[in-house]
Amino acid sequence: GCKNFTLRGFKVASDVPVNTGGTVINATEEYVDVELNIETPFNGDELVIDAMIFDDDWYPKGWHWAQAPYDESKRVKIAGEIPCAAPKKTDCPHEMLDGKRVRIYSQLLKCYDWSKSVSTLKPGTKCNLSHSYYGLSAFVFRQCDGVLIENVALANFGGFGFTILPHSRDFTFRGVRFATDNRDRQPYALNSDGIHTVGLAGKLIIEDCQLDCIGDDKLNVHTQAMTVTKVTDESMTLIFDKKNGEISPYWSEAGDVLRIYNPDTLELKGKVTITSADRGNITFDRHDVDIKEGDFVSNDKYYPDVIIRNCTFWRNRGRHIVLQGTDNLLIENCTFNNGGPWAVYLSSAFEYWLEVGPL
C-alpha cells in the first residue's frame, strides 16, 4: 500500500484504439457491414466484444446491437481480485473485407434483439466495436491512504480507469479527465468503469473533473456483501458468494464493525465488532444480534463520505454515478448529459453483483 501519495499531470493514451469507431453500410439478417475510420489500425485479428450505436454527435444510444457469446466456464477478475458476476465474453464472429470494412455475423451471437438491431441499423448509423471489457484496470490501489489524483487524463484504455480495493482510505480526484482524442477513430476513452471503489473508507472527493464518453459507469462506489455460512455465539464464517469469489485478506481486521442484514428483507439486523479476522473466519464481541446462516454482512467502514462538485458528466452508455455504499453524500454544481437510463443511481445490489447498500 501507499500513504500520502500523489499522481499528477500526465495522460494515459495509446496509438492502438481499444474500441473502434465506424459507420454501418449494410445490415441483413445474417450480418452487418461496418466501414471503419480510415485512421484506425484495425486488421481483423482483434476481438469484437460488443458493438454500440451512436447518434451523429457520438452520443451513445443506450443499447448494444451485438454482444459476443459468453463462456460459462470462465469469470474475469477485475484488478485480479473482483470476480465479475457475468461469464467471460468471447468474440463476435467477424471478418475483414476489402479496405477498412468489417463484417459482423449474427450466427451464435448473444444479441439483445438481432431483428431489432437490423431494423435500427440503417446505413449511415455510427457505431463502435469494443475489443476488451472487464478485467483490466489502468490504476489499482490496495491498502492506500491519503491519495490525491490531480490533472490526470485517460484517453485510451481497455478496461477500468481507477480501481480502489480494501483496505484504502481518503481519496481525492481533482481535475481528472476522461476523453478520447478522436471520437471518430475511438468513441470511448475507457471500455469499462471510470472510478470503481470496493473497499474505501474515510472520504471520497471528486471535484473539477470532466468525465466524457466511456463504456460503463463513470463512478461506482460500493462495498461487498459476504454471506454467513456458519455462526456461533462468538464467531462466524463468511464467504464471498460469487463464482470464483474470495474474501480479500485486507477486507477486515480487529476493531472493524460489521453490519448484519436479513437476506430476505435486506433489513439491517444490527452490528457486531470484530475481535479477530482471518479472511472469512471472524470472531466478535458479545452482542444481541440474532445472526443466522445466510445473512448478508458488510464492513461498516467501507461507506465513505462522498463529495462530488463542479464536475461535468457527458456521453455515457451506462450510469454516470452509481452509489451503493455511502452514509453521507453531497453532489453540487455538476452538469449531467446523456447518461444512459440514470444520471445518479442510488442502488442496493445485494444479489447478483453483491455490491451491497442500501445508502
Tab-separated table of N, CA, C and O in Angstrom, residues 257-343:
chain	number	residue	atom	x	y	z
A	257	VAL	N	-16.339	-2.816	12.470
A	257	VAL	CA	-17.736	-3.089	12.798
A	257	VAL	C	-18.421	-3.671	11.558
A	257	VAL	O	-18.297	-3.114	10.459
A	258	LEU	N	-19.113	-4.775	11.737
A	258	LEU	CA	-19.815	-5.419	10.634
A	258	LEU	C	-21.313	-5.179	10.729
A	258	LEU	O	-21.892	-5.258	11.811
A	259	ARG	N	-21.928	-4.895	9.590
A	259	ARG	CA	-23.378	-4.740	9.508
A	259	ARG	C	-23.987	-6.087	9.109
A	259	ARG	O	-23.541	-6.712	8.134
A	260	ILE	N	-25.016	-6.499	9.819
A	260	ILE	CA	-25.684	-7.769	9.547
A	260	ILE	C	-27.063	-7.484	8.954
A	260	ILE	O	-27.848	-6.728	9.549
A	261	TYR	N	-27.363	-8.089	7.785
A	261	TYR	CA	-28.625	-7.833	7.087
A	261	TYR	C	-29.433	-9.120	6.920
A	261	TYR	O	-28.872	-10.193	6.661
A	262	ASN	N	-30.752	-8.979	7.037
A	262	ASN	CA	-31.669	-10.063	6.714
A	262	ASN	C	-31.640	-10.276	5.197
A	262	ASN	O	-31.892	-9.332	4.442
A	263	PRO	N	-31.352	-11.490	4.698
A	263	PRO	CA	-31.216	-11.686	3.248
A	263	PRO	C	-32.542	-11.604	2.490
A	263	PRO	O	-32.542	-11.408	1.275
A	264	ASP	N	-33.658	-11.746	3.207
A	264	ASP	CA	-34.963	-11.705	2.551
A	264	ASP	C	-35.523	-10.293	2.458
A	264	ASP	O	-36.041	-9.874	1.421
A	265	THR	N	-35.401	-9.533	3.552
A	265	THR	CA	-35.971	-8.183	3.587
A	265	THR	C	-34.918	-7.101	3.380
A	265	THR	O	-35.258	-5.935	3.161
A	266	LEU	N	-33.617	-7.464	3.475
A	266	LEU	CA	-32.480	-6.533	3.402
A	266	LEU	C	-32.494	-5.531	4.555
A	266	LEU	O	-31.836	-4.498	4.498
A	267	GLU	N	-33.235	-5.859	5.594
A	267	GLU	CA	-33.288	-5.011	6.792
A	267	GLU	C	-32.012	-5.171	7.605
A	267	GLU	O	-31.488	-6.284	7.759
A	268	LEU	N	-31.495	-4.051	8.125
A	268	LEU	CA	-30.329	-4.093	8.990
A	268	LEU	C	-30.724	-4.678	10.341
A	268	LEU	O	-31.539	-4.110	11.060
A	269	LYS	N	-30.130	-5.826	10.690
A	269	LYS	CA	-30.475	-6.506	11.939
A	269	LYS	C	-29.669	-5.956	13.114
A	269	LYS	O	-30.119	-6.012	14.268
A	270	GLY	N	-28.467	-5.442	12.833
A	270	GLY	CA	-27.616	-4.924	13.895
A	270	GLY	C	-26.162	-4.944	13.480
A	270	GLY	O	-25.830	-5.228	12.319
A	271	LYS	N	-25.299	-4.633	14.437
A	271	LYS	CA	-23.874	-4.565	14.166
A	271	LYS	C	-23.086	-5.320	15.239
A	271	LYS	O	-23.511	-5.398	16.394
A	272	VAL	N	-21.922	-5.870	14.821
A	272	VAL	CA	-21.019	-6.536	15.752
A	272	VAL	C	-19.612	-6.014	15.516
A	272	VAL	O	-19.277	-5.578	14.407
A	273	THR	N	-18.775	-6.043	16.559
A	273	THR	CA	-17.399	-5.559	16.469
A	273	THR	C	-16.436	-6.740	16.423
A	273	THR	O	-16.498	-7.648	17.264
A	274	ILE	N	-15.530	-6.736	15.451
A	274	ILE	CA	-14.590	-7.834	15.246
A	274	ILE	C	-13.497	-7.806	16.310
A	274	ILE	O	-12.931	-6.752	16.622
A	275	THR	N	-13.182	-8.986	16.842
A	275	THR	CA	-12.025	-9.119	17.732
A	275	THR	C	-10.839	-9.769	17.014
A	275	THR	O	-9.688	-9.532	17.369
A	276	SER	N	-11.125	-10.587	16.000
A	276	SER	CA	-10.061	-11.142	15.165
A	276	SER	C	-10.651	-11.499	13.807
A	276	SER	O	-11.844	-11.814	13.694
A	277	ALA	N	-9.791	-11.442	12.767
A	277	ALA	CA	-10.262	-11.719	11.412
A	277	ALA	C	-9.167	-12.403	10.612
A	277	ALA	O	-8.015	-11.959	10.604
A	278	ASP	N	-9.529	-13.484	9.973
A	278	ASP	CA	-8.650	-14.192	9.055
A	278	ASP	C	-9.475	-14.522	7.820
A	278	ASP	O	-10.130	-15.558	7.756
A	279	ARG	N	-9.480	-13.570	6.875
A	279	ARG	CA	-10.354	-13.660	5.706
A	279	ARG	C	-11.801	-13.863	6.164
A	279	ARG	O	-12.382	-12.980	6.762
A	280	GLY	N	-12.389	-15.055	5.920
A	280	GLY	CA	-13.782	-15.276	6.270
A	280	GLY	C	-14.016	-15.822	7.660
A	280	GLY	O	-15.175	-16.070	8.048
A	281	ASN	N	-12.972	-16.004	8.425
A	281	ASN	CA	-13.108	-16.529	9.793
A	281	ASN	C	-13.063	-15.369	10.775
A	281	ASN	O	-12.026	-14.742	10.976
A	282	ILE	N	-14.226	-15.064	11.356
A	282	ILE	CA	-14.397	-13.857	12.163
A	282	ILE	C	-14.797	-14.224	13.582
A	282	ILE	O	-15.661	-15.078	13.801
A	283	THR	N	-14.149	-13.586	14.566
A	283	THR	CA	-14.651	-13.620	15.943
A	283	THR	C	-15.065	-12.212	16.322
A	283	THR	O	-14.554	-11.238	15.766
A	284	PHE	N	-15.996	-12.109	17.279
A	284	PHE	CA	-16.530	-10.791	17.607
A	284	PHE	C	-16.910	-10.706	19.072
A	284	PHE	O	-17.009	-11.716	19.792
A	285	ASP	N	-17.114	-9.453	19.527
A	285	ASP	CA	-17.527	-9.198	20.903
A	285	ASP	C	-18.935	-9.735	21.146
A	285	ASP	O	-19.702	-10.002	20.214
A	286	ARG	N	-19.279	-9.832	22.416
A	286	ARG	CA	-20.640	-10.223	22.775
A	286	ARG	C	-21.631	-9.205	22.208
A	286	ARG	O	-21.351	-8.016	22.127
A	287	HIS	N	-22.808	-9.690	21.839
A	287	HIS	CA	-23.770	-8.830	21.161
A	287	HIS	C	-25.163	-9.415	21.333
A	287	HIS	O	-25.342	-10.512	21.863
A	288	ASP	N	-26.157	-8.666	20.872
A	288	ASP	CA	-27.532	-9.149	20.957
A	288	ASP	C	-28.172	-9.281	19.572
A	288	ASP	O	-29.405	-9.277	19.437
A	289	VAL	N	-27.331	-9.410	18.527
A	289	VAL	CA	-27.846	-9.559	17.161
A	289	VAL	C	-28.125	-11.033	16.887
A	289	VAL	O	-27.276	-11.894	17.156
A	290	ASP	N	-29.278	-11.333	16.347
A	290	ASP	CA	-29.650	-12.705	16.018
A	290	ASP	C	-29.085	-13.070	14.645
A	290	ASP	O	-29.784	-13.022	13.629
A	291	ILE	N	-27.802	-13.457	14.615
A	291	ILE	CA	-27.133	-13.788	13.358
A	291	ILE	C	-27.500	-15.215	12.953
A	291	ILE	O	-27.445	-16.134	13.763
A	292	LYS	N	-27.851	-15.370	11.681
A	292	LYS	CA	-28.233	-16.690	11.179
A	292	LYS	C	-27.463	-17.006	9.902
A	292	LYS	O	-26.979	-16.108	9.215
A	293	GLU	N	-27.353	-18.293	9.612
A	293	GLU	CA	-26.751	-18.696	8.343
A	293	GLU	C	-27.554	-18.100	7.192
A	293	GLU	O	-28.775	-18.086	7.213
A	294	GLY	N	-26.840	-17.596	6.194
A	294	GLY	CA	-27.496	-16.966	5.047
A	294	GLY	C	-27.591	-15.462	5.141
A	294	GLY	O	-27.881	-14.789	4.131
A	295	ASP	N	-27.360	-14.889	6.333
A	295	ASP	CA	-27.397	-13.433	6.477
A	295	ASP	C	-26.300	-12.793	5.625
A	295	ASP	O	-25.223	-13.368	5.413
A	296	PHE	N	-26.583	-11.579	5.146
A	296	PHE	CA	-25.576	-10.788	4.443
A	296	PHE	C	-24.792	-9.958	5.459
A	296	PHE	O	-25.349	-9.491	6.458
A	297	VAL	N	-23.513	-9.740	5.151
A	297	VAL	CA	-22.629	-8.990	6.046
A	297	VAL	C	-21.809	-8.007	5.222
A	297	VAL	O	-21.261	-8.360	4.165
A	298	SER	N	-21.703	-6.758	5.676
A	298	SER	CA	-20.814	-5.791	5.044
A	298	SER	C	-19.979	-5.105	6.116
A	298	SER	O	-20.346	-5.094	7.293
A	299	ASN	N	-18.853	-4.556	5.684
A	299	ASN	CA	-17.951	-3.875	6.610
A	299	ASN	C	-18.357	-2.404	6.709
A	299	ASN	O	-18.391	-1.682	5.714
A	300	ASP	N	-18.651	-1.954	7.911
A	300	ASP	CA	-19.179	-0.622	8.174
A	300	ASP	C	-18.253	0.497	7.705
A	300	ASP	O	-18.704	1.592	7.352
A	301	LYS	N	-16.946	0.231	7.645
A	301	LYS	CA	-16.029	1.331	7.324
A	301	LYS	C	-15.972	1.634	5.833
A	301	LYS	O	-15.478	2.683	5.421
A	302	TYR	N	-16.477	0.716	5.006
A	302	TYR	CA	-16.437	0.940	3.563
A	302	TYR	C	-17.686	1.655	3.055
A	302	TYR	O	-18.198	1.358	1.969
A	303	TYR	N	-18.181	2.597	3.832
A	303	TYR	CA	-19.264	3.501	3.442
A	303	TYR	C	-18.726	4.923	3.541
A	303	TYR	O	-19.026	5.656	4.472
A	304	PRO	N	-17.876	5.328	2.601
A	304	PRO	CA	-17.191	6.618	2.731
A	304	PRO	C	-18.157	7.796	2.568
A	304	PRO	O	-19.225	7.683	1.952
A	305	ASP	N	-17.776	8.933	3.124
A	305	ASP	CA	-18.449	10.186	2.802
A	305	ASP	C	-18.060	10.553	1.370
A	305	ASP	O	-16.868	10.530	1.014
A	306	VAL	N	-19.047	10.890	0.538
A	306	VAL	CA	-18.790	11.183	-0.871
A	306	VAL	C	-19.167	12.631	-1.165
A	306	VAL	O	-20.291	13.064	-0.893
A	307	ILE	N	-18.216	13.380	-1.732
A	307	ILE	CA	-18.439	14.763	-2.150
A	307	ILE	C	-18.071	14.875	-3.613
A	307	ILE	O	-16.938	14.579	-4.011
A	308	ILE	N	-19.039	15.285	-4.441
A	308	ILE	CA	-18.823	15.462	-5.881
A	308	ILE	C	-19.254	16.877	-6.232
A	308	ILE	O	-20.424	17.230	-6.064
A	309	ARG	N	-18.319	17.682	-6.724
A	309	ARG	CA	-18.667	19.086	-7.000
A	309	ARG	C	-17.951	19.590	-8.254
A	309	ARG	O	-16.846	19.160	-8.589
A	310	ASN	N	-18.646	20.490	-8.952
A	310	ASN	CA	-18.067	21.193	-10.106
A	310	ASN	C	-17.532	20.239	-11.176
A	310	ASN	O	-16.462	20.463	-11.763
A	311	CYS	N	-18.294	19.188	-11.450
A	311	CYS	CA	-17.876	18.198	-12.441
A	311	CYS	C	-18.869	18.155	-13.605
A	311	CYS	O	-20.051	18.482	-13.442
A	312	THR	N	-18.385	17.755	-14.763
A	312	THR	CA	-19.256	17.539	-15.918
A	312	THR	C	-19.227	16.062	-16.280
A	312	THR	O	-18.166	15.433	-16.324
A	313	PHE	N	-20.413	15.525	-16.527
A	313	PHE	CA	-20.574	14.122	-16.901
A	313	PHE	C	-21.296	14.094	-18.243
A	313	PHE	O	-22.481	14.416	-18.327
A	314	TRP	N	-20.585	13.687	-19.296
A	314	TRP	CA	-21.142	13.713	-20.647
A	314	TRP	C	-21.096	12.319	-21.248
A	314	TRP	O	-20.274	11.486	-20.881
A	315	ARG	N	-21.955	12.092	-22.241
A	315	ARG	CA	-21.917	10.932	-23.135
A	315	ARG	C	-21.561	9.640	-22.392
A	315	ARG	O	-20.393	9.316	-22.218
A	316	ASN	N	-22.573	8.860	-22.061
A	316	ASN	CA	-22.275	7.601	-21.381
A	316	ASN	C	-23.278	6.531	-21.745
A	316	ASN	O	-24.481	6.786	-21.797
A	317	ARG	N	-22.768	5.316	-21.990
A	317	ARG	CA	-23.658	4.182	-22.225
A	317	ARG	C	-24.352	3.761	-20.940
A	317	ARG	O	-25.544	3.470	-20.913
A	318	GLY	N	-23.576	3.705	-19.850
A	318	GLY	CA	-24.113	3.271	-18.568
A	318	GLY	C	-24.558	4.453	-17.724
A	318	GLY	O	-24.961	5.501	-18.234
A	319	ARG	N	-24.432	4.293	-16.435
A	319	ARG	CA	-24.853	5.323	-15.499
A	319	ARG	C	-23.670	6.259	-15.221
A	319	ARG	O	-22.537	5.818	-15.163
A	320	HIS	N	-23.969	7.527	-15.027
A	320	HIS	CA	-22.884	8.438	-14.682
A	320	HIS	C	-22.356	8.120	-13.280
A	320	HIS	O	-21.163	7.920	-13.087
A	321	ILE	N	-23.246	8.111	-12.294
A	321	ILE	CA	-22.846	7.886	-10.905
A	321	ILE	C	-23.700	6.769	-10.316
A	321	ILE	O	-24.927	6.810	-10.389
A	322	VAL	N	-23.052	5.764	-9.719
A	322	VAL	CA	-23.734	4.685	-9.000
A	322	VAL	C	-23.226	4.687	-7.568
A	322	VAL	O	-22.019	4.594	-7.331
A	323	LEU	N	-24.140	4.809	-6.623
A	323	LEU	CA	-23.769	4.848	-5.203
A	323	LEU	C	-24.485	3.707	-4.484
A	323	LEU	O	-25.698	3.692	-4.377
A	324	GLN	N	-23.672	2.757	-3.995
A	324	GLN	CA	-24.212	1.588	-3.312
A	324	GLN	C	-23.581	1.403	-1.935
A	324	GLN	O	-23.730	0.353	-1.326
A	325	GLY	N	-22.894	2.423	-1.485
A	325	GLY	CA	-22.253	2.335	-0.182
A	325	GLY	C	-21.711	3.675	0.265
A	325	GLY	O	-20.531	3.967	0.074
A	326	THR	N	-22.566	4.527	0.816
A	326	THR	CA	-22.117	5.793	1.397
A	326	THR	C	-23.139	6.226	2.435
A	326	THR	O	-24.335	6.031	2.254
A	327	ASP	N	-22.661	6.769	3.528
A	327	ASP	CA	-23.561	7.249	4.578
A	327	ASP	C	-23.826	8.741	4.476
A	327	ASP	O	-24.830	9.235	4.981
A	328	ASN	N	-22.925	9.485	3.831
A	328	ASN	CA	-23.087	10.929	3.680
A	328	ASN	C	-22.712	11.310	2.260
A	328	ASN	O	-21.608	11.006	1.794
A	329	LEU	N	-23.623	12.003	1.580
A	329	LEU	CA	-23.434	12.300	0.165
A	329	LEU	C	-23.745	13.766	-0.130
A	329	LEU	O	-24.755	14.303	0.325
A	330	LEU	N	-22.857	14.404	-0.892
A	330	LEU	CA	-23.094	15.748	-1.389
A	330	LEU	C	-22.704	15.800	-2.860
A	330	LEU	O	-21.562	15.501	-3.218
A	331	ILE	N	-23.662	16.162	-3.726
A	331	ILE	CA	-23.390	16.413	-5.136
A	331	ILE	C	-23.843	17.844	-5.420
A	331	ILE	O	-25.016	18.170	-5.213
A	332	GLU	N	-22.920	18.700	-5.888
A	332	GLU	CA	-23.291	20.096	-6.116
A	332	GLU	C	-22.563	20.662	-7.327
A	332	GLU	O	-21.438	20.279	-7.645
A	333	ASN	N	-23.269	21.570	-8.019
A	333	ASN	CA	-22.714	22.315	-9.155
A	333	ASN	C	-22.135	21.392	-10.235
A	333	ASN	O	-21.059	21.645	-10.785
A	334	CYS	N	-22.858	20.322	-10.536
A	334	CYS	CA	-22.425	19.380	-11.562
A	334	CYS	C	-23.376	19.432	-12.762
A	334	CYS	O	-24.547	19.779	-12.622
A	335	THR	N	-22.859	19.074	-13.926
A	335	THR	CA	-23.649	19.023	-15.149
A	335	THR	C	-23.685	17.598	-15.660
A	335	THR	O	-22.635	16.941	-15.769
A	336	PHE	N	-24.910	17.102	-15.977
A	336	PHE	CA	-25.085	15.743	-16.486
A	336	PHE	C	-25.731	15.805	-17.863
A	336	PHE	O	-26.688	16.549	-18.078
A	337	ASN	N	-25.197	14.992	-18.776
A	337	ASN	CA	-25.735	14.981	-20.133
A	337	ASN	C	-25.622	13.576	-20.694
A	337	ASN	O	-24.540	12.990	-20.716
A	338	ASN	N	-26.751	13.000	-21.142
A	338	ASN	CA	-26.768	11.711	-21.832
A	338	ASN	C	-26.048	10.634	-21.032
A	338	ASN	O	-24.965	10.188	-21.376
A	339	GLY	N	-26.686	10.187	-19.952
A	339	GLY	CA	-26.078	9.176	-19.101
A	339	GLY	C	-26.854	7.890	-19.033
A	339	GLY	O	-27.149	7.394	-17.957
A	340	GLY	N	-27.167	7.305	-20.180
A	340	GLY	CA	-27.925	6.070	-20.166
A	340	GLY	C	-29.264	6.298	-19.468
A	340	GLY	O	-29.879	7.357	-19.585
A	341	PRO	N	-29.735	5.327	-18.672
A	341	PRO	CA	-31.043	5.494	-18.035
A	341	PRO	C	-31.024	6.403	-16.806
A	341	PRO	O	-32.064	6.910	-16.415
A	342	TRP	N	-29.859	6.594	-16.162
A	342	TRP	CA	-29.803	7.383	-14.926
A	342	TRP	C	-28.558	8.265	-14.903
A	342	TRP	O	-27.484	7.861	-15.319
A	343	ALA	N	-28.730	9.479	-14.353
A	343	ALA	CA	-27.570	10.326	-14.091
A	343	ALA	C	-26.946	9.943	-12.756
A	343	ALA	O	-25.734	9.737	-12.650
